[in-house]
């Protein structure tokens, strides 16, 4: 079993960790990540209604199935030519977005008129979905440190007709300097990306436990900042595309131990791990969710919904 993980290119450290976490299933997860994901898209309801766009695409020979957790989301089952070369794509009627990354905005459920923060915006997929769910009403404060990625974000938001978002070329570690209290916050946190091997195969061998610990430290700092500017009763959704419990369940356990919050249950995905590596965590952690490539046909993904008390 470990030999098979080695043969796929995983380092000894991570092969052994994954076997500890999932046993024989670790190989199924790893093999699923060797295959490309289905191409998925989200209908941009700021510009067109869902039935209208699906009809237009069907006429051109595109076939797709609905993403269970996103009423505007679909995954292609037949793509007669690249959907990104269609007038529908070019005019911002749809956005290419991986199915699992549609879930955090849906889980956050922002309403028109609310004050929302997106603490790591680029390239804008989740932000534009937030704006769509808010019907372009209210305001989104969106942060990112990457200048080039912010340029891409600006272009995406413009093409999609998003008008309620203010972009900041700055780390959201400085979010408190705005002096704003937020109804809802999305933190799709910087992470090791171990759930995205299908597009980053080099991460099988070149990640170390130091990388995991570095990301965990940053994730905790960002969560602390986010919770400090969240209104009482406000919601923060935390997500990563990492498989590592240190970046997911252990971070959420730290939040439960150090802040006056509760976890809210999520409907989709598998229950988060409550005994990773034999370490007993709060049963509350099972309210968070994991998505796996072998069962959900997505990247490896983690989502938790936190309410400030």
mmCIF file of C-alpha atoms in Angstrom:
data_model
loop_
_atom_site.group_PDB
_atom_site.id
_atom_site.type_symbol
_atom_site.label_atom_id
_atom_site.label_comp_id
_atom_site.label_asym_id
_atom_site.label_seq_id
_atom_site.Cartn_x
_atom_site.Cartn_y
_atom_site.Cartn_z
ATOM 1 C CA UNK A 1 0.000 0.000 0.000
ATOM 2 C CA UNK A 2 2.728 2.474 0.983
ATOM 3 C CA UNK A 3 4.785 1.287 -2.015
ATOM 4 C CA UNK A 4 1.887 2.243 -4.298
ATOM 5 C CA UNK A 5 1.756 5.740 -2.789
ATOM 6 C CA UNK A 6 5.550 6.030 -3.228
ATOM 7 C CA UNK A 7 5.170 4.916 -6.866
ATOM 8 C CA UNK A 8 2.671 7.768 -7.402
ATOM 9 C CA UNK A 9 5.384 10.187 -6.236
ATOM 10 C CA UNK A 10 4.388 10.876 -2.624
ATOM 11 C CA UNK A 11 7.130 11.546 -0.102
ATOM 12 C CA UNK A 12 7.563 9.006 2.713
ATOM 13 C CA UNK A 13 6.249 11.506 5.278
ATOM 14 C CA UNK A 14 2.973 12.186 3.498
ATOM 15 C CA UNK A 15 2.399 8.620 2.273
ATOM 16 C CA UNK A 16 2.647 7.403 5.873
ATOM 17 C CA UNK A 17 0.400 10.218 7.161
ATOM 18 C CA UNK A 18 -2.312 9.466 4.619
ATOM 19 C CA UNK A 19 -2.201 5.754 5.403
ATOM 20 C CA UNK A 20 -2.604 6.633 9.111
ATOM 21 C CA UNK A 21 -5.591 8.858 8.330
ATOM 22 C CA UNK A 22 -7.500 6.729 5.818
ATOM 23 C CA UNK A 23 -5.948 3.263 5.721
ATOM 24 C CA UNK A 24 -6.502 1.472 2.380
ATOM 25 C CA UNK A 25 -8.718 4.346 1.195
ATOM 26 C CA UNK A 26 -5.635 6.602 1.013
ATOM 27 C CA UNK A 27 -4.738 4.903 -2.281
ATOM 28 C CA UNK A 28 -8.221 5.519 -3.744
ATOM 29 C CA UNK A 29 -7.946 9.209 -2.779
ATOM 30 C CA UNK A 30 -4.441 9.475 -4.280
ATOM 31 C CA UNK A 31 -5.445 7.678 -7.499
ATOM 32 C CA UNK A 32 -8.519 9.900 -7.892
ATOM 33 C CA UNK A 33 -6.241 12.960 -7.673
ATOM 34 C CA UNK A 34 -4.225 11.633 -10.653
ATOM 35 C CA UNK A 35 -7.236 12.209 -12.914
ATOM 36 C CA UNK A 36 -8.348 15.595 -14.205
ATOM 37 C CA UNK A 37 -11.476 17.023 -12.594
ATOM 38 C CA UNK A 38 -14.608 17.635 -14.644
ATOM 39 C CA UNK A 39 -14.822 21.193 -15.943
ATOM 40 C CA UNK A 40 -17.523 23.027 -13.988
ATOM 41 C CA UNK A 41 -19.099 26.431 -14.369
ATOM 42 C CA UNK A 42 -21.419 28.760 -12.536
ATOM 43 C CA UNK A 43 -24.216 30.667 -14.249
ATOM 44 C CA UNK A 44 -23.771 34.378 -13.504
ATOM 45 C CA UNK A 45 -27.259 35.449 -12.436
ATOM 46 C CA UNK A 46 -26.139 39.086 -12.338
ATOM 47 C CA UNK A 47 -26.300 38.909 -16.140
ATOM 48 C CA UNK A 48 -28.697 36.063 -17.069
ATOM 49 C CA UNK A 49 -31.182 33.621 -15.541
ATOM 50 C CA UNK A 50 -30.113 29.983 -15.099
ATOM 51 C CA UNK A 51 -32.704 28.381 -17.482
ATOM 52 C CA UNK A 52 -31.900 30.892 -20.250
ATOM 53 C CA UNK A 53 -28.171 30.157 -20.197
ATOM 54 C CA UNK A 54 -28.537 26.391 -19.919
ATOM 55 C CA UNK A 55 -30.856 26.453 -22.953
ATOM 56 C CA UNK A 56 -28.322 28.511 -24.970
ATOM 57 C CA UNK A 57 -25.526 26.058 -24.125
ATOM 58 C CA UNK A 58 -27.667 22.974 -24.828
ATOM 59 C CA UNK A 59 -28.383 24.328 -28.327
ATOM 60 C CA UNK A 60 -24.613 24.434 -28.954
ATOM 61 C CA UNK A 61 -24.217 20.794 -27.891
ATOM 62 C CA UNK A 62 -22.981 21.283 -24.317
ATOM 63 C CA UNK A 63 -24.302 18.821 -21.773
ATOM 64 C CA UNK A 64 -23.880 19.090 -18.005
ATOM 65 C CA UNK A 65 -25.163 17.965 -14.635
ATOM 66 C CA UNK A 66 -26.040 20.169 -11.685
ATOM 67 C CA UNK A 67 -23.651 20.665 -8.751
ATOM 68 C CA UNK A 68 -25.735 19.389 -5.769
ATOM 69 C CA UNK A 69 -24.806 22.253 -3.416
ATOM 70 C CA UNK A 70 -24.957 25.177 -5.866
ATOM 71 C CA UNK A 71 -28.178 25.906 -7.728
ATOM 72 C CA UNK A 72 -26.241 28.001 -10.268
ATOM 73 C CA UNK A 73 -23.435 25.408 -10.643
ATOM 74 C CA UNK A 74 -22.993 22.724 -13.328
ATOM 75 C CA UNK A 75 -20.286 20.254 -14.385
ATOM 76 C CA UNK A 76 -19.823 19.501 -18.071
ATOM 77 C CA UNK A 77 -20.437 15.959 -19.289
ATOM 78 C CA UNK A 78 -20.039 16.911 -22.975
ATOM 79 C CA UNK A 79 -17.977 19.835 -24.256
ATOM 80 C CA UNK A 80 -18.043 19.828 -28.103
ATOM 81 C CA UNK A 81 -15.538 22.725 -28.086
ATOM 82 C CA UNK A 82 -13.999 24.850 -25.340
ATOM 83 C CA UNK A 83 -16.728 26.592 -23.378
ATOM 84 C CA UNK A 84 -14.269 29.469 -22.763
ATOM 85 C CA UNK A 85 -14.445 30.377 -26.461
ATOM 86 C CA UNK A 86 -18.227 30.884 -26.417
ATOM 87 C CA UNK A 87 -19.792 34.367 -26.491
ATOM 88 C CA UNK A 88 -21.592 33.353 -23.282
ATOM 89 C CA UNK A 89 -18.280 32.958 -21.461
ATOM 90 C CA UNK A 90 -16.640 36.012 -23.029
ATOM 91 C CA UNK A 91 -19.572 38.273 -22.143
ATOM 92 C CA UNK A 92 -19.585 37.140 -18.499
ATOM 93 C CA UNK A 93 -22.726 35.020 -18.490
ATOM 94 C CA UNK A 94 -20.792 32.193 -16.832
ATOM 95 C CA UNK A 95 -17.658 31.637 -14.777
ATOM 96 C CA UNK A 96 -15.441 28.526 -14.785
ATOM 97 C CA UNK A 97 -15.252 27.330 -11.175
ATOM 98 C CA UNK A 98 -14.363 24.061 -9.508
ATOM 99 C CA UNK A 99 -17.392 22.450 -7.816
ATOM 100 C CA UNK A 100 -15.951 22.338 -4.279
ATOM 101 C CA UNK A 101 -14.992 26.022 -4.387
ATOM 102 C CA UNK A 102 -18.644 26.912 -5.027
ATOM 103 C CA UNK A 103 -19.528 25.594 -1.569
ATOM 104 C CA UNK A 104 -17.968 28.239 0.759
ATOM 105 C CA UNK A 105 -20.061 31.146 -0.677
ATOM 106 C CA UNK A 106 -23.204 28.973 -0.511
ATOM 107 C CA UNK A 107 -22.364 28.022 3.102
ATOM 108 C CA UNK A 108 -21.791 31.687 4.004
ATOM 109 C CA UNK A 109 -25.153 32.599 2.433
ATOM 110 C CA UNK A 110 -24.647 36.396 2.226
ATOM 111 C CA UNK A 111 -27.799 38.489 1.775
ATOM 112 C CA UNK A 112 -28.384 41.656 -0.274
ATOM 113 C CA UNK A 113 -27.395 44.729 1.760
ATOM 114 C CA UNK A 114 -24.965 42.965 4.116
ATOM 115 C CA UNK A 115 -21.374 44.027 4.819
ATOM 116 C CA UNK A 116 -19.084 41.143 3.838
ATOM 117 C CA UNK A 117 -15.318 40.530 3.789
ATOM 118 C CA UNK A 118 -13.405 38.147 1.531
ATOM 119 C CA UNK A 119 -10.024 37.768 3.225
ATOM 120 C CA UNK A 120 -8.179 36.133 0.268
ATOM 121 C CA UNK A 121 -9.890 37.122 -2.948
ATOM 122 C CA UNK A 122 -7.777 36.224 -6.020
ATOM 123 C CA UNK A 123 -8.707 35.253 -8.682
ATOM 124 C CA UNK A 124 -12.246 36.292 -7.705
ATOM 125 C CA UNK A 125 -14.349 33.159 -8.197
ATOM 126 C CA UNK A 126 -15.757 33.042 -4.685
ATOM 127 C CA UNK A 127 -15.998 36.848 -4.441
ATOM 128 C CA UNK A 128 -18.039 37.082 -7.624
ATOM 129 C CA UNK A 129 -20.315 34.317 -6.318
ATOM 130 C CA UNK A 130 -20.792 36.282 -3.068
ATOM 131 C CA UNK A 131 -21.718 39.365 -5.129
ATOM 132 C CA UNK A 132 -24.159 37.267 -7.147
ATOM 133 C CA UNK A 133 -25.847 35.893 -4.013
ATOM 134 C CA UNK A 134 -26.042 39.489 -2.707
ATOM 135 C CA UNK A 135 -27.567 40.662 -6.015
ATOM 136 C CA UNK A 136 -24.810 43.311 -6.157
ATOM 137 C CA UNK A 137 -26.327 45.028 -3.094
ATOM 138 C CA UNK A 138 -24.426 45.734 0.121
ATOM 139 C CA UNK A 139 -20.625 45.774 0.030
ATOM 140 C CA UNK A 140 -17.766 43.282 -0.157
ATOM 141 C CA UNK A 141 -14.307 44.275 1.099
ATOM 142 C CA UNK A 142 -11.883 41.942 -0.695
ATOM 143 C CA UNK A 143 -8.186 41.538 0.149
ATOM 144 C CA UNK A 144 -5.197 39.952 -1.555
ATOM 145 C CA UNK A 145 -1.425 40.409 -1.472
ATOM 146 C CA UNK A 146 -0.657 39.284 -5.057
ATOM 147 C CA UNK A 147 -0.554 42.232 -7.453
ATOM 148 C CA UNK A 148 -0.797 40.165 -10.671
ATOM 149 C CA UNK A 149 -3.585 38.026 -9.234
ATOM 150 C CA UNK A 150 -5.470 41.168 -8.228
ATOM 151 C CA UNK A 151 -5.278 42.406 -11.836
ATOM 152 C CA UNK A 152 -6.836 39.108 -12.933
ATOM 153 C CA UNK A 153 -9.476 39.477 -10.208
ATOM 154 C CA UNK A 154 -10.329 42.995 -11.370
ATOM 155 C CA UNK A 155 -10.807 41.748 -14.949
ATOM 156 C CA UNK A 156 -12.977 38.832 -13.793
ATOM 157 C CA UNK A 157 -15.200 41.019 -11.621
ATOM 158 C CA UNK A 158 -15.584 43.528 -14.441
ATOM 159 C CA UNK A 159 -16.510 40.831 -17.007
ATOM 160 C CA UNK A 160 -19.073 39.402 -14.582
ATOM 161 C CA UNK A 161 -20.670 42.781 -13.832
ATOM 162 C CA UNK A 162 -19.786 42.847 -10.121
ATOM 163 C CA UNK A 163 -20.203 46.396 -8.775
ATOM 164 C CA UNK A 164 -20.435 45.999 -4.977
ATOM 165 C CA UNK A 165 -16.815 44.969 -4.301
ATOM 166 C CA UNK A 166 -13.859 47.067 -3.129
ATOM 167 C CA UNK A 167 -10.452 45.451 -3.775
ATOM 168 C CA UNK A 168 -7.513 46.014 -1.419
ATOM 169 C CA UNK A 169 -3.941 45.187 -2.442
ATOM 170 C CA UNK A 170 -3.090 44.292 1.137
ATOM 171 C CA UNK A 171 -3.024 41.354 3.524
ATOM 172 C CA UNK A 172 -6.285 40.892 5.401
ATOM 173 C CA UNK A 173 -4.155 40.724 8.565
ATOM 174 C CA UNK A 174 -4.716 44.521 8.467
ATOM 175 C CA UNK A 175 -8.515 44.257 8.080
ATOM 176 C CA UNK A 176 -9.091 45.845 11.509
ATOM 177 C CA UNK A 177 -7.564 49.132 10.241
ATOM 178 C CA UNK A 178 -10.752 49.712 8.221
ATOM 179 C CA UNK A 179 -12.782 50.146 11.404
ATOM 180 C CA UNK A 180 -15.637 48.152 9.856
ATOM 181 C CA UNK A 181 -17.755 45.478 11.564
ATOM 182 C CA UNK A 182 -18.808 42.659 9.258
ATOM 183 C CA UNK A 183 -22.021 40.636 9.042
ATOM 184 C CA UNK A 184 -20.243 37.796 7.264
ATOM 185 C CA UNK A 185 -16.665 36.853 6.402
ATOM 186 C CA UNK A 186 -15.214 34.341 3.965
ATOM 187 C CA UNK A 187 -11.702 33.083 4.701
ATOM 188 C CA UNK A 188 -10.598 30.732 1.935
ATOM 189 C CA UNK A 189 -7.249 30.450 3.650
ATOM 190 C CA UNK A 190 -3.774 30.189 2.111
ATOM 191 C CA UNK A 191 -2.779 26.522 2.513
ATOM 192 C CA UNK A 192 -0.416 23.787 1.315
ATOM 193 C CA UNK A 193 -2.890 22.831 -1.423
ATOM 194 C CA UNK A 194 -2.483 19.089 -0.881
ATOM 195 C CA UNK A 195 -6.033 18.552 -2.171
ATOM 196 C CA UNK A 196 -5.119 19.964 -5.592
ATOM 197 C CA UNK A 197 -2.589 17.349 -6.782
ATOM 198 C CA UNK A 198 -4.526 17.011 -10.078
ATOM 199 C CA UNK A 199 -3.220 20.458 -11.066
ATOM 200 C CA UNK A 200 -0.120 20.701 -8.818
ATOM 201 C CA UNK A 201 1.521 17.233 -8.951
ATOM 202 C CA UNK A 202 4.826 18.608 -7.642
ATOM 203 C CA UNK A 203 3.194 19.058 -4.213
ATOM 204 C CA UNK A 204 3.304 15.276 -3.681
ATOM 205 C CA UNK A 205 7.051 15.397 -3.133
ATOM 206 C CA UNK A 206 8.100 18.956 -2.346
ATOM 207 C CA UNK A 207 5.831 19.802 0.613
ATOM 208 C CA UNK A 208 7.218 19.372 4.130
ATOM 209 C CA UNK A 209 5.750 19.432 7.618
ATOM 210 C CA UNK A 210 7.396 22.865 7.989
ATOM 211 C CA UNK A 211 5.114 24.100 5.166
ATOM 212 C CA UNK A 212 2.086 22.684 6.969
ATOM 213 C CA UNK A 213 3.096 24.358 10.246
ATOM 214 C CA UNK A 214 3.780 27.681 8.500
ATOM 215 C CA UNK A 215 0.337 27.637 6.865
ATOM 216 C CA UNK A 216 -1.320 26.639 10.132
ATOM 217 C CA UNK A 217 0.253 29.638 11.903
ATOM 218 C CA UNK A 218 -0.926 32.025 9.177
ATOM 219 C CA UNK A 219 -4.419 30.492 9.158
ATOM 220 C CA UNK A 220 -4.732 31.023 12.916
ATOM 221 C CA UNK A 221 -3.613 34.662 12.651
ATOM 222 C CA UNK A 222 -6.117 35.311 9.849
ATOM 223 C CA UNK A 223 -8.939 33.653 11.787
ATOM 224 C CA UNK A 224 -8.142 35.691 14.885
ATOM 225 C CA UNK A 225 -8.263 38.910 12.814
ATOM 226 C CA UNK A 226 -11.460 37.870 11.067
ATOM 227 C CA UNK A 227 -13.253 37.036 14.301
ATOM 228 C CA UNK A 228 -12.135 40.347 15.833
ATOM 229 C CA UNK A 229 -14.020 42.360 13.177
ATOM 230 C CA UNK A 230 -17.066 40.063 12.931
ATOM 231 C CA UNK A 231 -20.292 41.292 14.527
ATOM 232 C CA UNK A 232 -21.812 39.276 17.377
ATOM 233 C CA UNK A 233 -24.069 36.722 15.737
ATOM 234 C CA UNK A 234 -22.047 37.085 12.521
ATOM 235 C CA UNK A 235 -20.835 34.137 10.436
ATOM 236 C CA UNK A 236 -17.313 33.283 9.263
ATOM 237 C CA UNK A 237 -16.799 30.453 6.770
ATOM 238 C CA UNK A 238 -13.294 28.946 6.796
ATOM 239 C CA UNK A 239 -12.128 26.766 3.908
ATOM 240 C CA UNK A 240 -8.929 25.235 2.521
ATOM 241 C CA UNK A 241 -7.959 22.988 -0.394
ATOM 242 C CA UNK A 242 -5.696 21.002 1.947
ATOM 243 C CA UNK A 243 -6.010 17.405 3.150
ATOM 244 C CA UNK A 244 -3.935 18.040 6.295
ATOM 245 C CA UNK A 245 -5.783 17.938 9.662
ATOM 246 C CA UNK A 246 -3.300 20.525 11.019
ATOM 247 C CA UNK A 247 -4.712 23.079 8.549
ATOM 248 C CA UNK A 248 -8.312 22.010 9.036
ATOM 249 C CA UNK A 249 -9.662 20.213 12.120
ATOM 250 C CA UNK A 250 -6.799 21.254 14.433
ATOM 251 C CA UNK A 251 -7.253 24.909 13.437
ATOM 252 C CA UNK A 252 -11.001 24.715 14.128
ATOM 253 C CA UNK A 253 -10.360 23.008 17.487
ATOM 254 C CA UNK A 254 -8.057 25.937 18.352
ATOM 255 C CA UNK A 255 -10.852 28.379 17.437
ATOM 256 C CA UNK A 256 -13.370 26.515 19.611
ATOM 257 C CA UNK A 257 -10.890 26.497 22.513
ATOM 258 C CA UNK A 258 -9.957 30.191 22.311
ATOM 259 C CA UNK A 259 -12.980 32.177 21.101
ATOM 260 C CA UNK A 260 -16.637 32.539 22.043
ATOM 261 C CA UNK A 261 -18.012 30.790 18.972
ATOM 262 C CA UNK A 262 -20.018 27.777 17.872
ATOM 263 C CA UNK A 263 -19.814 25.613 14.774
ATOM 264 C CA UNK A 264 -22.916 25.449 12.610
ATOM 265 C CA UNK A 265 -23.749 22.219 10.758
ATOM 266 C CA UNK A 266 -23.170 21.941 7.007
ATOM 267 C CA UNK A 267 -25.245 19.767 4.722
ATOM 268 C CA UNK A 268 -22.859 18.546 2.014
ATOM 269 C CA UNK A 269 -19.581 16.626 2.109
ATOM 270 C CA UNK A 270 -18.266 14.026 4.563
ATOM 271 C CA UNK A 271 -18.029 14.677 8.290
ATOM 272 C CA UNK A 272 -14.725 16.240 9.327
ATOM 273 C CA UNK A 273 -12.280 14.028 11.229
ATOM 274 C CA UNK A 274 -12.753 13.894 15.008
ATOM 275 C CA UNK A 275 -9.851 11.514 15.773
ATOM 276 C CA UNK A 276 -7.094 12.315 13.242
ATOM 277 C CA UNK A 277 -3.900 10.357 14.066
ATOM 278 C CA UNK A 278 -5.737 9.044 17.155
ATOM 279 C CA UNK A 279 -5.971 12.546 18.675
ATOM 280 C CA UNK A 280 -9.430 13.120 20.198
ATOM 281 C CA UNK A 281 -11.029 16.391 19.104
ATOM 282 C CA UNK A 282 -14.361 17.912 20.067
ATOM 283 C CA UNK A 283 -17.373 16.058 18.636
ATOM 284 C CA UNK A 284 -18.479 19.515 17.393
ATOM 285 C CA UNK A 285 -15.781 19.281 14.703
ATOM 286 C CA UNK A 286 -17.976 16.735 12.877
ATOM 287 C CA UNK A 287 -20.186 19.697 11.869
ATOM 288 C CA UNK A 288 -17.402 20.815 9.502
ATOM 289 C CA UNK A 289 -17.155 19.029 6.167
ATOM 290 C CA UNK A 290 -14.546 17.469 3.892
ATOM 291 C CA UNK A 291 -14.773 16.854 0.150
ATOM 292 C CA UNK A 292 -12.707 14.051 -1.393
ATOM 293 C CA UNK A 293 -11.776 13.335 -5.024
ATOM 294 C CA UNK A 294 -12.705 9.631 -4.773
ATOM 295 C CA UNK A 295 -16.243 10.245 -3.459
ATOM 296 C CA UNK A 296 -17.247 13.735 -4.613
ATOM 297 C CA UNK A 297 -15.289 14.136 -7.870
ATOM 298 C CA UNK A 298 -13.751 17.369 -6.543
ATOM 299 C CA UNK A 299 -10.390 18.480 -5.201
ATOM 300 C CA UNK A 300 -9.660 17.666 -1.560
ATOM 301 C CA UNK A 301 -11.452 20.444 0.343
ATOM 302 C CA UNK A 302 -12.462 21.460 3.873
ATOM 303 C CA UNK A 303 -15.229 23.841 4.980
ATOM 304 C CA UNK A 304 -16.278 25.013 8.467
ATOM 305 C CA UNK A 305 -19.027 27.496 9.378
ATOM 306 C CA UNK A 306 -18.355 29.494 12.553
ATOM 307 C CA UNK A 307 -20.856 31.717 14.394
ATOM 308 C CA UNK A 308 -19.569 34.398 16.780
ATOM 309 C CA UNK A 309 -21.502 34.389 20.066
#
